[in-house]
Amino acid sequence: MTAGPAAASGPGAGPAPSPLPDLDEVVRRLAAVRARIAAAGVDPAAVTVVGVTKGKPPPVVALALAAGLVDLGENYAQELLDKVRWCEDGRPDGPVPRWHAIGRLQRNKVRALAPYVAVWQTLDRPELVDEVARRAPGARVLVQVNGTDEADKGGCAPGEVAALVDRAAGAGLRVEGLMTVGPTDPDRDPRIGFELVRGLVDRLGLTVCSMGMTDDLEAAVACGSTMVRIGTALFGPRQARPVRD
Ligand SMILES: *Cc1c(COP(=O)(O)O)cnc(C)c1O
């Protein structure tokens, strides 16, 4: 895999994405992620690693699968669909990823995604719950909580979680747990939001607690995360905003 031609520069072009690492490197990095989980005092076998492939070209999917990752996350609808198409065209007999939709989700994207998404991680409002229930009956879902009260983030307020969980379950969705994103502000202690969300998972009798990314996975697993979503630590840095969605 070579880096493409030098990216067009100019206002807004951003840095060129780094080339994909090779398979040995991804295997090493995945082992390093599991070692970080263990060093935080948690059994890595108890934590699902979702490989976040956003901002990387479609061959990242083959790389992730070869490294043993089955759960893959994408933020943007079009990018997820491009990767699905790449898999269908190029790898008819290969293993199939379990796609997790982890980005802010517009209601009008649900229908196109429904045939391919295995886990909807970002249900955060009633109309989105209803649309997923309609287009993907019985699907696995997580309710996203804004655990830091930051305005720039997706997720419902902690006080709205129980009603959304009830609504999703009542609509026939398989509500497995909650998802949250750590603080945007690097000066804030991520454990405060993580502990809040873990407490809600327990209070509601749920099992999955999706929290922790490259920079805060130790804090997340120490607070009881059962699912970390890791992009940069596995596949390298990416452009800030890869595609329009
Ligand atoms: C991008 C993203 C990730 C992965 O982030 P890294 O810091 O690259 O590990 C995880 N979760 C969500 C919701 C994301 O948007």
mmCIF file of C-alpha atoms and ligand atoms in Angstrom:
data_model
loop_
_atom_site.group_PDB
_atom_site.id
_atom_site.type_symbol
_atom_site.label_atom_id
_atom_site.label_comp_id
_atom_site.label_asym_id
_atom_site.label_seq_id
_atom_site.Cartn_x
_atom_site.Cartn_y
_atom_site.Cartn_z
ATOM 1 C CA MET A 1 0.000 0.000 0.000
ATOM 2 C CA THR A 2 1.530 3.327 -0.991
ATOM 3 C CA ALA A 3 0.403 6.771 -0.057
ATOM 4 C CA GLY A 4 -1.551 8.389 -2.842
ATOM 5 C CA PRO A 5 -0.311 11.396 -4.756
ATOM 6 C CA ALA A 6 0.402 14.426 -2.624
ATOM 7 C CA ALA A 7 -2.911 15.757 -1.407
ATOM 8 C CA ALA A 8 -4.133 18.928 -3.017
ATOM 9 C CA SER A 9 -3.134 21.620 -0.625
ATOM 10 C CA GLY A 10 -4.891 24.851 -0.012
ATOM 11 C CA PRO A 11 -7.414 26.178 2.429
ATOM 12 C CA GLY A 12 -9.353 23.417 4.109
ATOM 13 C CA ALA A 13 -7.507 20.531 2.452
ATOM 14 C CA GLY A 14 -6.055 19.370 5.776
ATOM 15 C CA PRO A 15 -3.124 17.015 6.160
ATOM 16 C CA ALA A 16 -2.851 13.974 3.915
ATOM 17 C CA PRO A 17 -3.939 10.786 5.694
ATOM 18 C CA SER A 18 -1.105 8.529 6.760
ATOM 19 C CA PRO A 19 -0.820 5.316 4.723
ATOM 20 C CA LEU A 20 -2.300 2.170 6.233
ATOM 21 C CA PRO A 21 -0.013 0.177 8.504
ATOM 22 C CA ASP A 22 0.758 -3.407 7.463
ATOM 23 C CA LEU A 23 -0.900 -6.424 9.063
ATOM 24 C CA ASP A 24 1.956 -7.224 11.459
ATOM 25 C CA GLU A 25 1.806 -3.672 12.712
ATOM 26 C CA VAL A 26 -1.961 -3.789 13.295
ATOM 27 C CA VAL A 27 -1.600 -7.107 15.124
ATOM 28 C CA ARG A 28 1.094 -5.546 17.329
ATOM 29 C CA ARG A 29 -1.038 -2.475 17.982
ATOM 30 C CA LEU A 30 -4.082 -4.572 18.895
ATOM 31 C CA ALA A 31 -1.930 -6.512 21.354
ATOM 32 C CA ALA A 32 -0.750 -3.183 22.764
ATOM 33 C CA VAL A 33 -4.368 -2.044 23.235
ATOM 34 C CA ARG A 34 -5.141 -5.268 25.113
ATOM 35 C CA ALA A 35 -1.996 -4.768 27.208
ATOM 36 C CA ARG A 36 -3.189 -1.267 28.130
ATOM 37 C CA ILE A 37 -6.532 -2.732 29.245
ATOM 38 C CA ALA A 38 -4.718 -5.312 31.362
ATOM 39 C CA ALA A 39 -2.427 -2.651 32.826
ATOM 40 C CA ALA A 40 -5.535 -0.757 33.932
ATOM 41 C CA GLY A 41 -6.460 -3.807 35.987
ATOM 42 C CA VAL A 42 -9.125 -5.301 33.707
ATOM 43 C CA ASP A 43 -9.231 -8.682 31.965
ATOM 44 C CA PRO A 44 -8.904 -7.855 28.239
ATOM 45 C CA ALA A 45 -11.084 -10.869 27.410
ATOM 46 C CA ALA A 46 -13.978 -9.062 29.092
ATOM 47 C CA VAL A 47 -13.723 -5.988 26.861
ATOM 48 C CA THR A 48 -14.842 -5.926 23.223
ATOM 49 C CA VAL A 49 -12.553 -3.903 20.998
ATOM 50 C CA VAL A 50 -14.458 -2.141 18.218
ATOM 51 C CA GLY A 51 -11.994 -1.150 15.494
ATOM 52 C CA VAL A 52 -12.904 2.325 14.263
ATOM 53 C CA THR A 53 -12.111 2.508 10.555
ATOM 54 C CA LYS A 54 -13.447 6.004 9.786
ATOM 55 C CA GLY A 55 -11.170 8.240 7.778
ATOM 56 C CA LYS A 56 -9.244 5.282 6.358
ATOM 57 C CA PRO A 57 -9.604 3.796 2.871
ATOM 58 C CA PRO A 58 -11.695 0.633 2.397
ATOM 59 C CA PRO A 59 -8.745 -1.815 2.481
ATOM 60 C CA VAL A 60 -8.538 -1.034 6.209
ATOM 61 C CA VAL A 61 -11.490 -3.419 6.547
ATOM 62 C CA ALA A 62 -9.519 -6.391 5.215
ATOM 63 C CA LEU A 63 -6.647 -5.429 7.482
ATOM 64 C CA ALA A 64 -8.878 -5.247 10.551
ATOM 65 C CA LEU A 65 -10.535 -8.590 9.801
ATOM 66 C CA ALA A 66 -7.163 -10.257 9.203
ATOM 67 C CA ALA A 67 -5.971 -8.950 12.561
ATOM 68 C CA GLY A 68 -8.947 -10.656 14.193
ATOM 69 C CA LEU A 69 -11.248 -7.687 14.670
ATOM 70 C CA VAL A 70 -14.856 -8.457 13.768
ATOM 71 C CA ASP A 71 -16.611 -5.486 15.351
ATOM 72 C CA LEU A 72 -15.904 -2.388 13.265
ATOM 73 C CA GLY A 73 -17.189 1.149 13.798
ATOM 74 C CA GLU A 74 -17.937 3.962 11.371
ATOM 75 C CA ASN A 75 -19.264 7.458 12.046
ATOM 76 C CA TYR A 76 -20.524 8.571 8.657
ATOM 77 C CA ALA A 77 -23.225 6.844 6.640
ATOM 78 C CA GLN A 78 -21.601 7.268 3.251
ATOM 79 C CA GLU A 79 -18.266 5.981 4.439
ATOM 80 C CA LEU A 80 -19.860 2.918 5.996
ATOM 81 C CA LEU A 81 -21.758 2.206 2.790
ATOM 82 C CA ASP A 82 -18.590 2.651 0.685
ATOM 83 C CA LYS A 83 -16.793 0.081 2.812
ATOM 84 C CA VAL A 84 -19.719 -2.337 2.677
ATOM 85 C CA ARG A 85 -19.677 -2.055 -1.115
ATOM 86 C CA TRP A 86 -15.920 -2.618 -1.220
ATOM 87 C CA CYS A 87 -16.360 -5.782 0.851
ATOM 88 C CA GLU A 88 -19.162 -7.053 -1.372
ATOM 89 C CA ASP A 89 -17.194 -6.392 -4.557
ATOM 90 C CA GLY A 90 -13.820 -7.666 -3.493
ATOM 91 C CA ARG A 91 -14.214 -10.271 -0.808
ATOM 92 C CA PRO A 92 -17.251 -12.469 -1.472
ATOM 93 C CA ASP A 93 -15.959 -15.340 0.690
ATOM 94 C CA GLY A 94 -14.199 -13.376 3.375
ATOM 95 C CA PRO A 95 -15.402 -12.885 6.925
ATOM 96 C CA VAL A 96 -18.017 -10.195 7.280
ATOM 97 C CA PRO A 97 -17.607 -7.273 9.668
ATOM 98 C CA ARG A 98 -20.166 -6.542 12.364
ATOM 99 C CA TRP A 99 -20.707 -2.863 11.681
ATOM 100 C CA HIS A 100 -21.348 -0.501 14.576
ATOM 101 C CA ALA A 101 -22.840 2.900 13.747
ATOM 102 C CA ILE A 102 -21.022 5.156 16.216
ATOM 103 C CA GLY A 103 -21.500 8.657 14.782
ATOM 104 C CA ARG A 104 -24.128 11.303 15.149
ATOM 105 C CA LEU A 105 -26.947 9.824 13.172
ATOM 106 C CA GLN A 106 -29.447 11.668 11.042
ATOM 107 C CA ARG A 107 -32.834 10.073 10.890
ATOM 108 C CA ASN A 108 -32.894 10.145 7.084
ATOM 109 C CA LYS A 109 -29.766 7.932 6.934
ATOM 110 C CA VAL A 110 -31.254 5.052 8.913
ATOM 111 C CA ARG A 111 -33.054 3.410 6.024
ATOM 112 C CA ALA A 112 -29.956 3.110 3.817
ATOM 113 C CA LEU A 113 -27.848 1.818 6.697
ATOM 114 C CA ALA A 114 -30.356 -0.629 8.117
ATOM 115 C CA PRO A 115 -29.370 -3.676 6.017
ATOM 116 C CA TYR A 116 -25.738 -3.418 7.147
ATOM 117 C CA VAL A 117 -25.577 -2.098 10.698
ATOM 118 C CA ALA A 118 -25.373 -4.736 13.440
ATOM 119 C CA VAL A 119 -25.253 -2.400 16.426
ATOM 120 C CA TRP A 120 -26.683 1.128 16.574
ATOM 121 C CA GLN A 121 -24.666 2.850 19.287
ATOM 122 C CA THR A 122 -25.975 6.402 19.150
ATOM 123 C CA LEU A 123 -29.698 6.384 19.807
ATOM 124 C CA ASP A 124 -30.222 9.629 21.680
ATOM 125 C CA ARG A 125 -33.703 10.902 20.861
ATOM 126 C CA PRO A 126 -37.187 9.480 20.474
ATOM 127 C CA GLU A 127 -37.544 10.022 16.722
ATOM 128 C CA LEU A 128 -34.269 8.194 16.079
ATOM 129 C CA VAL A 129 -35.350 5.290 18.290
ATOM 130 C CA ASP A 130 -38.626 5.053 16.383
ATOM 131 C CA GLU A 131 -36.944 5.166 12.977
ATOM 132 C CA VAL A 132 -34.408 2.443 13.852
ATOM 133 C CA ALA A 133 -37.225 0.304 15.247
ATOM 134 C CA ARG A 134 -39.116 0.785 11.989
ATOM 135 C CA ARG A 135 -36.217 0.146 9.580
ATOM 136 C CA ALA A 136 -34.230 -2.416 11.575
ATOM 137 C CA PRO A 137 -36.750 -4.345 13.681
ATOM 138 C CA GLY A 138 -35.216 -6.142 16.645
ATOM 139 C CA ALA A 139 -31.751 -4.673 16.103
ATOM 140 C CA ARG A 140 -29.074 -4.462 18.789
ATOM 141 C CA VAL A 141 -28.915 -0.893 20.088
ATOM 142 C CA LEU A 142 -27.215 1.277 22.693
ATOM 143 C CA VAL A 143 -28.560 4.552 24.001
ATOM 144 C CA GLN A 144 -25.946 7.320 23.844
ATOM 145 C CA VAL A 145 -25.582 9.488 26.926
ATOM 146 C CA ASN A 146 -23.897 12.855 27.107
ATOM 147 C CA GLY A 147 -22.111 12.220 30.384
ATOM 148 C CA THR A 148 -20.228 15.504 30.506
ATOM 149 C CA ASP A 149 -22.971 18.031 29.777
ATOM 150 C CA GLU A 150 -20.894 19.477 26.921
ATOM 151 C CA ALA A 151 -22.982 21.211 24.265
ATOM 152 C CA ASP A 152 -20.912 20.026 21.270
ATOM 153 C CA LYS A 153 -21.679 16.357 21.823
ATOM 154 C CA GLY A 154 -24.328 13.851 20.883
ATOM 155 C CA GLY A 155 -26.152 11.864 23.503
ATOM 156 C CA CYS A 156 -29.209 12.406 25.645
ATOM 157 C CA ALA A 157 -29.075 13.920 29.109
ATOM 158 C CA PRO A 158 -28.634 11.372 31.922
ATOM 159 C CA GLY A 159 -32.186 12.093 33.073
ATOM 160 C CA GLU A 160 -33.587 11.064 29.689
ATOM 161 C CA VAL A 161 -31.892 7.662 29.493
ATOM 162 C CA ALA A 162 -34.504 5.554 31.237
ATOM 163 C CA ALA A 163 -37.331 6.826 29.042
ATOM 164 C CA LEU A 164 -35.346 6.204 25.856
ATOM 165 C CA VAL A 165 -34.399 2.703 26.979
ATOM 166 C CA ASP A 166 -38.064 1.967 27.689
ATOM 167 C CA ARG A 167 -39.150 3.398 24.377
ATOM 168 C CA ALA A 168 -36.587 1.341 22.439
ATOM 169 C CA ALA A 169 -37.401 -1.864 24.293
ATOM 170 C CA GLY A 170 -41.111 -1.217 23.856
ATOM 171 C CA ALA A 171 -40.551 -0.834 20.112
ATOM 172 C CA GLY A 172 -38.923 -4.283 19.998
ATOM 173 C CA LEU A 173 -35.274 -3.216 19.844
ATOM 174 C CA ARG A 174 -32.662 -5.205 21.772
ATOM 175 C CA VAL A 175 -31.364 -2.573 24.160
ATOM 176 C CA GLU A 176 -28.031 -3.956 25.323
ATOM 177 C CA GLY A 177 -26.599 -0.956 27.068
ATOM 178 C CA LEU A 178 -25.323 2.595 26.941
ATOM 179 C CA MET A 179 -22.609 4.417 25.029
ATOM 180 C CA THR A 180 -20.775 7.607 25.881
ATOM 181 C CA VAL A 181 -17.878 9.735 24.659
ATOM 182 C CA GLY A 182 -15.365 11.162 27.126
ATOM 183 C CA PRO A 183 -14.936 14.889 27.653
ATOM 184 C CA THR A 184 -13.940 17.108 24.745
ATOM 185 C CA ASP A 185 -12.153 19.389 27.192
ATOM 186 C CA PRO A 186 -8.776 17.713 27.886
ATOM 187 C CA ASP A 187 -8.609 19.326 31.325
ATOM 188 C CA ARG A 188 -11.660 17.474 32.553
ATOM 189 C CA ASP A 189 -11.333 14.154 34.355
ATOM 190 C CA PRO A 190 -12.949 11.549 32.072
ATOM 191 C CA ARG A 191 -13.783 9.290 35.012
ATOM 192 C CA ILE A 192 -16.601 11.526 36.201
ATOM 193 C CA GLY A 193 -18.710 10.953 33.086
ATOM 194 C CA PHE A 194 -17.652 7.312 32.788
ATOM 195 C CA GLU A 195 -18.704 6.538 36.358
ATOM 196 C CA LEU A 196 -22.022 8.276 35.790
ATOM 197 C CA VAL A 197 -22.766 6.180 32.695
ATOM 198 C CA ARG A 198 -21.609 2.922 34.291
ATOM 199 C CA GLY A 199 -23.950 3.663 37.193
ATOM 200 C CA LEU A 200 -26.851 4.101 34.779
ATOM 201 C CA VAL A 201 -26.038 0.806 33.031
ATOM 202 C CA ASP A 202 -26.219 -0.972 36.383
ATOM 203 C CA ARG A 203 -29.335 0.810 37.574
ATOM 204 C CA LEU A 204 -31.192 -0.077 34.398
ATOM 205 C CA GLY A 205 -30.074 -3.718 34.479
ATOM 206 C CA LEU A 206 -28.203 -3.467 31.176
ATOM 207 C CA THR A 207 -24.936 -5.195 30.267
ATOM 208 C CA VAL A 208 -23.010 -3.277 27.603
ATOM 209 C CA CYS A 209 -21.120 -0.124 28.508
ATOM 210 C CA SER A 210 -19.433 1.333 25.417
ATOM 211 C CA MET A 211 -16.879 3.918 26.480
ATOM 212 C CA GLY A 212 -13.214 4.592 25.907
ATOM 213 C CA MET A 213 -11.222 5.618 22.824
ATOM 214 C CA THR A 214 -7.508 5.791 22.038
ATOM 215 C CA ASP A 215 -6.713 8.497 24.577
ATOM 216 C CA ASP A 216 -8.947 7.510 27.476
ATOM 217 C CA LEU A 217 -9.336 3.743 27.329
ATOM 218 C CA GLU A 218 -7.589 3.112 30.671
ATOM 219 C CA ALA A 219 -9.952 5.437 32.536
ATOM 220 C CA ALA A 220 -12.927 3.892 30.740
ATOM 221 C CA VAL A 221 -12.159 0.257 31.520
ATOM 222 C CA ALA A 222 -11.219 1.131 35.095
ATOM 223 C CA CYS A 223 -14.717 2.625 35.408
ATOM 224 C CA GLY A 224 -16.385 -0.503 34.006
ATOM 225 C CA SER A 225 -16.413 -0.193 30.233
ATOM 226 C CA THR A 226 -17.168 -3.457 28.436
ATOM 227 C CA MET A 227 -16.570 -2.081 24.932
ATOM 228 C CA VAL A 228 -13.874 0.309 23.744
ATOM 229 C CA ARG A 229 -13.925 2.010 20.326
ATOM 230 C CA ILE A 230 -10.398 2.359 19.017
ATOM 231 C CA GLY A 231 -9.274 4.014 15.793
ATOM 232 C CA THR A 232 -5.990 5.921 16.001
ATOM 233 C CA ALA A 233 -4.148 3.422 18.216
ATOM 234 C CA LEU A 234 -4.837 0.662 15.653
ATOM 235 C CA PHE A 235 -4.820 2.302 12.253
ATOM 236 C CA GLY A 236 -2.922 5.572 12.762
ATOM 237 C CA PRO A 237 -3.945 9.212 12.537
ATOM 238 C CA ARG A 238 -6.636 10.339 10.107
ATOM 239 C CA GLN A 239 -8.069 13.505 8.643
ATOM 240 C CA ALA A 240 -10.332 15.355 11.012
ATOM 241 C CA ARG A 241 -13.442 15.056 8.857
ATOM 242 C CA PRO A 242 -13.050 12.612 5.990
ATOM 243 C CA VAL A 243 -16.214 12.942 3.949
ATOM 244 C CA ARG A 244 -19.394 14.888 3.737
ATOM 245 C CA ASP A 245 -22.282 12.872 4.985
HETATM 246 C C1 LIG B 1 -13.577 8.532 16.143
HETATM 247 C C2 LIG B 1 -14.303 7.885 17.238
HETATM 248 C C3 LIG B 1 -13.703 6.845 17.989
HETATM 249 C C4 LIG B 1 -12.264 6.419 17.806
HETATM 250 O O1 LIG B 1 -11.399 7.448 18.213
HETATM 251 P P1 LIG B 1 -9.824 7.251 18.390
HETATM 252 O O2 LIG B 1 -9.427 8.350 19.294
HETATM 253 O O3 LIG B 1 -9.218 7.359 17.025
HETATM 254 O O4 LIG B 1 -9.584 5.912 18.996
HETATM 255 C C5 LIG B 1 -14.479 6.240 18.955
HETATM 256 N N1 LIG B 1 -15.760 6.605 19.176
HETATM 257 C C6 LIG B 1 -16.352 7.588 18.496
HETATM 258 C C7 LIG B 1 -17.757 7.941 18.794
HETATM 259 C C8 LIG B 1 -15.645 8.270 17.518
HETATM 260 O O5 LIG B 1 -16.235 9.283 16.877
#
